[in-house]
Coordinates of N, CA and C in Angstrom, one line a residue:
M5 N 19.0 -3.6 -37.5 CA 18.9 -3.5 -36.3 C 17.4 -2.9 -36.1
K6 N 17.1 -1.9 -37.0 CA 15.6 -1.3 -37.0 C 14.9 -2.3 -37.2
Q7 N 15.1 -3.5 -38.0 CA 14.1 -4.6 -38.1 C 13.7 -5.0 -36.8
F8 N 14.7 -5.4 -36.2 CA 14.5 -6.0 -34.7 C 13.7 -5.2 -33.8
A9 N 13.9 -3.8 -33.9 CA 13.1 -3.0 -32.8 C 11.8 -2.8 -33.4
L10 N 11.4 -2.9 -34.8 CA 10.0 -2.7 -35.1 C 9.4 -4.2 -34.9
L11 N 10.1 -5.2 -35.0 CA 9.5 -6.7 -34.4 C 9.3 -6.7 -33.2
G12 N 10.2 -6.1 -32.3 CA 9.9 -5.9 -30.9 C 8.5 -5.4 -30.4
F13 N 8.4 -4.2 -31.2 CA 7.4 -3.4 -30.9 C 5.9 -4.0 -31.3
L14 N 6.1 -4.7 -32.4 CA 4.9 -5.5 -32.8 C 4.5 -6.7 -32.1
L15 N 5.4 -7.5 -31.6 CA 5.3 -8.5 -30.7 C 4.7 -7.9 -29.4
L16 N 5.1 -6.9 -28.8 CA 4.8 -6.3 -27.5 C 3.2 -6.0 -27.6
G17 N 2.8 -5.4 -28.6 CA 1.5 -5.1 -29.1 C 0.4 -6.2 -28.9
G18 N 1.1 -7.3 -29.2 CA 0.3 -8.6 -29.4 C 0.2 -9.3 -28.2
C19 N 1.0 -8.9 -27.1 CA 1.1 -9.7 -26.0 C -0.1 -9.7 -24.9
G20 N -1.0 -8.7 -25.0 CA -2.1 -8.6 -24.3 C -1.8 -7.6 -23.2
L21 N -0.6 -6.9 -23.0 CA -0.4 -5.9 -21.9 C -1.1 -4.6 -22.4
Q22 N -1.7 -4.0 -21.2 CA -2.2 -2.9 -21.4 C -1.8 -1.8 -20.5
P23 N -1.8 -0.6 -20.5 CA -1.2 0.2 -19.3 C -2.4 0.2 -18.1
M24 N -1.9 0.2 -17.1 CA -2.7 0.3 -16.0 C -3.5 1.7 -15.8
Y25 N -3.1 2.6 -16.0 CA -3.5 4.1 -16.1 C -3.9 4.6 -17.2
A26 N -4.4 3.8 -18.4 CA -4.6 4.4 -19.6 C -5.7 5.3 -19.4
G27 N -5.7 6.6 -20.2 CA -6.6 7.7 -20.2 C -6.1 8.6 -19.0
G28 N -5.2 8.4 -18.5 CA -4.6 9.6 -17.5 C -5.6 9.6 -16.4
S29 N -5.8 11.0 -16.1 CA -6.6 11.1 -14.9 C -8.3 11.0 -15.2
H30 N -8.5 10.6 -16.4 CA -9.8 10.7 -16.9 C -10.1 8.9 -17.0
G31 N -8.9 8.4 -17.0 CA -9.3 6.8 -17.2 C -9.8 6.1 -15.9
P32 N -10.4 5.1 -16.3 CA -11.4 4.3 -15.0 C -10.5 4.1 -13.8
V33 N -9.3 3.7 -14.1 CA -8.6 3.3 -12.7 C -8.3 4.8 -11.9
A34 N -7.9 5.7 -12.7 CA -7.7 7.0 -11.8 C -8.9 7.5 -11.1
R35 N -10.1 7.3 -11.9 CA -11.4 8.0 -11.7 C -12.0 7.1 -10.4
T36 N -11.8 5.7 -10.2 CA -11.9 5.0 -9.0 C -11.1 5.2 -8.1
L37 N -9.9 5.5 -8.0 CA -8.9 5.7 -7.1 C -9.2 7.0 -6.3
S38 N -9.7 8.1 -7.2 CA -9.8 9.5 -6.8 C -11.1 9.5 -5.8
D39 N -12.0 8.4 -6.1 CA -13.2 8.5 -5.5 C -13.3 7.6 -4.2
I40 N -12.4 7.3 -3.7 CA -12.2 6.4 -2.4 C -12.2 7.2 -1.2
D41 N -12.8 6.9 -0.3 CA -12.8 7.7 0.9 C -12.1 6.6 1.9
V42 N -10.8 7.2 2.4 CA -10.0 6.2 3.6 C -10.6 6.6 4.9
G43 N -11.0 5.4 5.5 CA -11.5 5.8 6.8 C -10.4 6.0 7.9
P44 N -10.6 6.5 9.2 CA -9.5 6.8 10.2 C -8.8 5.2 10.6
I45 N -7.7 5.3 10.7 CA -7.0 4.2 11.3 C -6.3 4.5 12.6
G46 N -6.5 3.9 13.7 CA -6.1 4.2 14.9 C -4.5 4.0 14.9
G47 N -3.9 4.9 16.0 CA -2.4 4.8 16.3 C -1.5 5.8 15.1
Q48 N -0.4 5.7 15.5 CA 0.8 6.3 14.7 C 0.8 5.7 13.6
H49 N 1.0 4.5 13.5 CA 1.1 3.8 12.3 C 0.0 3.9 11.5
G50 N -1.3 3.9 11.9 CA -2.4 4.3 11.3 C -2.4 5.5 10.6
W51 N -2.0 6.7 11.1 CA -2.0 7.9 10.9 C -1.0 8.0 9.5
L52 N 0.2 7.2 9.7 CA 1.1 7.2 8.5 C 0.6 6.6 7.3
V53 N 0.2 5.4 7.5 CA -0.6 4.7 6.3 C -1.9 5.4 6.0
R54 N -2.6 6.0 6.6 CA -3.8 6.8 5.9 C -3.3 7.9 5.2
N55 N -2.1 8.8 5.6 CA -1.8 9.8 5.2 C -1.1 9.3 3.7
A56 N -0.3 8.2 3.7 CA 0.2 7.8 2.4 C -0.8 7.2 1.7
L57 N -1.8 6.7 2.1 CA -3.1 6.4 1.1 C -3.6 7.4 0.5
V58 N -4.0 8.4 1.2 CA -4.7 9.6 0.7 C -3.9 10.2 -0.3
D59 N -2.5 10.5 -0.1 CA -1.4 10.9 -0.9 C -1.3 10.2 -2.3
R60 N -1.7 8.8 -2.4 CA -1.5 7.8 -3.6 C -2.7 7.6 -4.1
L61 N -3.7 7.9 -3.4 CA -5.0 7.7 -4.3 C -5.6 9.2 -4.9
G62 N -5.2 10.2 -4.5 CA -5.7 11.3 -5.0 C -6.8 11.8 -5.0
A63 N -7.5 11.3 -3.8 CA -8.9 11.7 -3.6 C -8.8 13.4 -3.1
D64 N -9.8 14.1 -3.7 CA -10.0 15.3 -3.6 C -10.7 15.5 -2.4
G65 N -11.5 14.8 -1.8 CA -12.1 15.1 -0.5 C -13.5 15.8 -0.7
H66 N -14.0 16.1 -1.9 CA -15.1 17.0 -2.2 C -16.3 16.1 -2.3
G67 N -17.3 16.4 -1.8 CA -18.7 15.4 -2.2 C -18.5 14.3 -1.6
T68 N -19.4 13.3 -1.8 CA -19.4 11.8 -1.4 C -18.8 11.1 -2.2
A69 N -18.0 10.2 -1.5 CA -17.0 9.3 -2.2 C -17.8 8.0 -2.4
R70 N -17.5 7.4 -3.6 CA -18.2 6.4 -4.3 C -18.0 5.0 -3.5
Y71 N -16.6 4.8 -3.1 CA -16.0 3.9 -2.4 C -15.5 4.1 -0.7
H72 N -15.2 3.3 -0.1 CA -14.8 3.4 1.2 C -13.6 2.4 1.4
L73 N -12.6 2.7 2.1 CA -11.6 1.7 2.1 C -11.4 1.8 3.7
D74 N -11.3 0.6 4.3 CA -11.3 0.1 5.9 C -9.8 -0.4 5.9
V75 N -9.2 -0.2 6.8 CA -7.8 -0.7 7.0 C -7.7 -1.0 8.4
E76 N -7.4 -2.2 8.7 CA -6.9 -2.7 10.0 C -5.4 -3.0 10.0
L77 N -4.7 -2.3 11.0 CA -3.1 -2.8 10.9 C -2.7 -3.6 12.1
D78 N -1.9 -4.2 12.0 CA -0.9 -4.9 13.0 C 0.6 -4.6 13.0
D79 N 1.1 -4.0 14.1 CA 2.5 -3.5 14.1 C 3.0 -4.3 15.2
Q80 N 4.3 -5.0 14.8 CA 5.0 -5.7 15.7 C 6.4 -5.4 15.8
I81 N 7.2 -5.5 16.8 CA 8.6 -5.5 16.7 C 9.0 -6.7 17.5
T82 N 9.8 -7.5 17.0 CA 10.2 -8.9 17.5 C 11.7 -8.9 17.6
G83 N 12.5 -9.0 18.7 CA 14.1 -9.2 18.8 C 14.4 -10.6 18.4
F84 N 15.6 -10.7 17.7 CA 15.7 -12.0 17.2 C 17.2 -12.4 17.5
G85 N 17.9 -11.4 17.5 CA 19.6 -11.6 17.8 C 19.7 -11.4 19.1
I86 N 20.3 -12.5 20.0 CA 20.6 -12.4 21.1 C 22.1 -12.7 21.5
R87 N 22.4 -11.9 22.7 CA 24.1 -11.8 23.0 C 24.2 -12.9 24.0
S88 N 25.1 -13.1 24.5 CA 25.5 -14.1 25.6 C 24.8 -13.5 26.8
N89 N 24.5 -12.2 27.0 CA 24.2 -11.7 28.2 C 22.7 -11.4 27.8
N90 N 22.0 -12.1 26.9 CA 20.7 -12.1 26.9 C 20.0 -10.7 26.6
T91 N 20.9 -9.7 25.7 CA 20.5 -8.5 25.3 C 20.1 -8.8 23.5
V92 N 19.3 -8.1 23.1 CA 18.8 -8.2 21.7 C 19.8 -7.5 20.9
T93 N 20.5 -8.0 19.7 CA 21.2 -7.4 18.8 C 20.4 -6.9 17.4
R94 N 19.2 -7.4 17.2 CA 18.6 -7.3 15.9 C 16.9 -7.5 16.3
E95 N 16.4 -6.6 15.6 CA 15.0 -6.5 15.6 C 14.2 -6.6 14.3
R96 N 13.1 -7.2 14.2 CA 12.2 -7.3 12.9 C 11.1 -6.4 13.3
R97 N 10.8 -5.4 12.6 CA 9.6 -4.6 12.7 C 8.8 -5.1 11.3
T98 N 7.4 -5.5 11.8 CA 6.5 -6.0 10.8 C 5.3 -5.2 10.9
L99 N 4.9 -4.8 9.8 CA 3.5 -4.1 9.4 C 2.5 -4.8 8.6
R100 N 1.6 -5.3 9.1 CA 0.7 -6.1 8.4 C -0.7 -5.2 8.0
A101 N -1.6 -5.4 7.2 CA -2.6 -4.7 6.8 C -3.8 -5.5 6.4
R102 N -5.0 -5.4 6.9 CA -6.0 -6.2 6.1 C -6.8 -5.1 5.7
F103 N -7.4 -4.9 4.4 CA -7.9 -3.9 3.9 C -9.2 -4.3 3.1
K104 N -10.3 -3.5 3.2 CA -11.6 -3.9 2.3 C -11.8 -2.5 1.7
L105 N -12.2 -2.8 0.4 CA -12.6 -1.5 -0.4 C -14.2 -1.9 -0.6
I106 N -15.2 -1.2 0.0 CA -16.4 -1.2 0.1 C -17.4 -0.2 -0.9
D107 N -18.4 -0.7 -1.4 CA -19.3 0.3 -2.3 C -19.9 1.1 -1.2
A108 N -20.0 2.2 -1.5 CA -20.5 3.1 -0.4 C -22.2 3.1 -0.5
S109 N -22.6 2.8 -1.7 CA -24.0 2.9 -1.9 C -24.8 1.6 -1.2
N110 N -24.2 0.6 -1.1 CA -24.8 -0.5 -0.7 C -23.9 -1.4 0.5
Q111 N -23.0 -0.9 0.8 CA -22.1 -1.6 1.8 C -21.6 -2.8 1.3
T112 N -21.4 -3.1 0.1 CA -21.1 -4.2 -0.6 C -19.3 -4.5 -0.5
V113 N -18.7 -5.5 0.3 CA -17.4 -5.4 0.2 C -16.8 -6.0 -1.2
L114 N -16.2 -5.3 -2.1 CA -15.7 -5.6 -3.0 C -14.4 -6.0 -3.3
L115 N -13.7 -5.7 -2.3 CA -12.2 -6.4 -2.2 C -11.7 -6.5 -0.8
D116 N -11.3 -7.6 -0.4 CA -11.0 -7.9 0.8 C -9.6 -8.8 0.8
A117 N -8.6 -7.8 1.2 CA -7.3 -8.5 0.9 C -5.9 -7.8 2.3
T118 N -4.8 -8.4 1.9 CA -3.9 -8.0 3.1 C -2.7 -7.5 2.0
A119 N -2.0 -6.8 3.1 CA -0.5 -6.4 2.6 C 0.1 -6.4 4.0
G120 N 1.5 -6.4 3.6 CA 2.6 -6.3 4.4 C 3.7 -6.3 4.1
S121 N 4.9 -5.7 5.1 CA 6.1 -5.8 4.8 C 6.8 -5.8 6.1
D122 N 7.9 -6.2 6.2 CA 8.9 -5.8 7.4 C 10.2 -5.4 7.1
A123 N 10.8 -5.0 8.2 CA 12.4 -4.4 8.0 C 13.1 -4.8 9.3
G124 N 14.4 -5.1 9.1 CA 15.3 -5.3 9.9 C 15.9 -4.1 10.6
I125 N 16.1 -4.2 12.1 CA 16.7 -3.1 12.6 C 17.8 -3.6 13.6
D126 N 19.0 -2.9 13.7 CA 20.1 -3.2 14.2 C 20.0 -2.6 15.6
V127 N 20.1 -3.4 16.8 CA 19.8 -2.6 18.3 C 21.4 -2.1 18.7
V128 N 21.5 -1.2 18.8 CA 23.0 -0.7 19.2 C 23.1 -0.1 20.8
T129 N 24.0 0.4 21.2 CA 24.0 0.9 22.4 C 23.4 2.1 22.8
S130 N 22.9 2.9 21.8 CA 22.3 4.1 22.0 C 20.8 3.9 21.8
E131 N 20.1 4.2 23.0 CA 18.7 4.1 22.9 C 18.0 4.8 21.9
Y132 N 18.8 6.2 21.9 CA 17.9 7.1 20.9 C 18.0 6.6 19.6
A133 N 19.2 5.9 19.2 CA 19.3 5.4 17.6 C 18.6 4.4 17.4
V134 N 18.3 3.5 18.5 CA 17.3 2.3 18.2 C 15.9 2.8 18.1
I135 N 15.5 3.9 18.9 CA 14.1 4.5 18.6 C 14.0 5.2 17.4
A136 N 15.2 5.9 16.9 CA 15.1 6.5 15.7 C 14.8 5.6 14.4
A137 N 15.8 4.3 14.8 CA 15.9 3.5 13.6 C 14.3 2.7 13.5
E138 N 13.7 2.3 14.5 CA 12.4 1.8 14.6 C 11.2 2.8 14.2
Q139 N 11.6 4.1 14.4 CA 10.6 5.0 13.8 C 10.8 5.0 12.3
T140 N 12.1 5.2 11.7 CA 12.2 5.3 10.3 C 11.9 4.0 9.5
A141 N 11.8 2.8 10.3 CA 11.2 1.6 9.8 C 9.8 1.8 9.5
L142 N 9.2 2.1 10.6 CA 7.8 2.3 10.5 C 7.4 3.2 9.3
E143 N 7.9 4.3 9.3 CA 7.7 5.1 8.0 C 7.9 4.5 6.7
N144 N 8.9 4.0 6.5 CA 9.2 3.2 5.3 C 8.2 2.1 5.2
L145 N 7.9 1.3 5.9 CA 6.7 0.1 6.0 C 5.5 0.8 5.7
A146 N 5.2 2.0 6.3 CA 3.9 2.6 6.1 C 3.7 2.8 4.6
G147 N 4.7 3.5 4.0 CA 4.9 3.7 2.6 C 4.7 2.5 1.8
E148 N 5.3 1.5 2.1 CA 5.3 0.2 1.3 C 4.0 -0.5 1.2
V149 N 3.4 -0.5 2.5 CA 2.0 -1.2 2.6 C 1.0 -0.2 1.9
A150 N 1.0 1.2 2.0 CA 0.2 1.8 1.2 C 0.4 1.7 -0.3
D151 N 1.4 1.5 -0.9 CA 1.6 1.2 -2.1 C 1.1 0.0 -2.6
Q152 N 1.5 -1.1 -1.6 CA 0.6 -2.4 -2.0 C -0.9 -2.5 -2.1
I153 N -1.5 -1.7 -1.1 CA -2.9 -1.6 -1.0 C -3.3 -0.8 -2.5
V154 N -2.7 0.3 -2.8 CA -3.3 1.1 -4.0 C -3.0 0.2 -5.2
S155 N -2.2 -0.6 -5.2 CA -1.8 -1.5 -6.5 C -2.9 -2.6 -6.4
R156 N -3.3 -2.9 -5.4 CA -4.2 -4.1 -5.3 C -5.8 -3.4 -5.8
V157 N -5.9 -2.1 -5.4 CA -7.1 -1.6 -5.7 C -7.2 -1.1 -6.9
A158 N -6.1 -0.5 -7.5 CA -5.9 -0.3 -8.9 C -6.1 -1.5 -9.9
L159 N -5.6 -2.6 -9.5 CA -5.7 -3.9 -10.3 C -7.2 -4.3 -10.1
Y160 N -7.9 -4.0 -9.0 CA -9.6 -4.4 -9.1 C -10.3 -3.3 -10.1
A161 N -9.8 -2.1 -9.8 CA -10.5 -0.8 -10.4 C -10.3 -1.3 -12.0
R162 N -9.0 -1.7 -12.5 CA -8.8 -2.2 -13.9 C -9.7 -3.3 -14.5
Q163 N -9.9 -4.1 -13.5 CA -10.7 -5.4 -13.9 C -12.3 -5.2 -13.9
H164 N -12.5 -4.0 -13.1 CA -14.1 -3.7 -12.7 C -14.2 -2.2 -13.0
P165 N -14.1 -1.7 -14.2 CA -14.2 -0.3 -14.4 C -15.5 0.0 -13.9
P166 N -15.7 1.4 -13.3 CA -16.8 1.9 -13.0 C -17.9 2.3 -14.1
A167 N -19.3 2.4 -13.9 CA -20.1 2.7 -15.0 C -19.8 4.3 -15.0
K168 N -19.9 4.8 -16.3 CA -19.8 6.2 -16.8 C -21.0 7.0 -16.1

């Protein structure tokens, strides 16, 4: 049994996989992420996404950031379940983001990509419950979109480590 475990570890080492955050907080990915300034994003959905990004990036906010992250959001709610009396029974909330990672020194766009997620919402007779469900969906979607953005930026940072 021990031979199989040892063989597995040896094979895993040869597959080319490397940890994304090698070096911890002093590694190239963590240094890049902490050196990103997130620009303002309009609306409640923008406030939620921006706060989630700032939390996940770990930017300290001291000094001039090396990179700038611009994010544009599109938040839509679409009804798609219809009763015989033409009332909606189900909604889909969709949050899409187009984001650009920009080198602050020369305004070069380093990464231009999109992220997005959606959530289903049951429409019930209580208007308060529907509003609460829409709000909860937005909060969850903001976190998911922020996670996708940070993952894409981290992958970029892994492939293009900053000069020391």
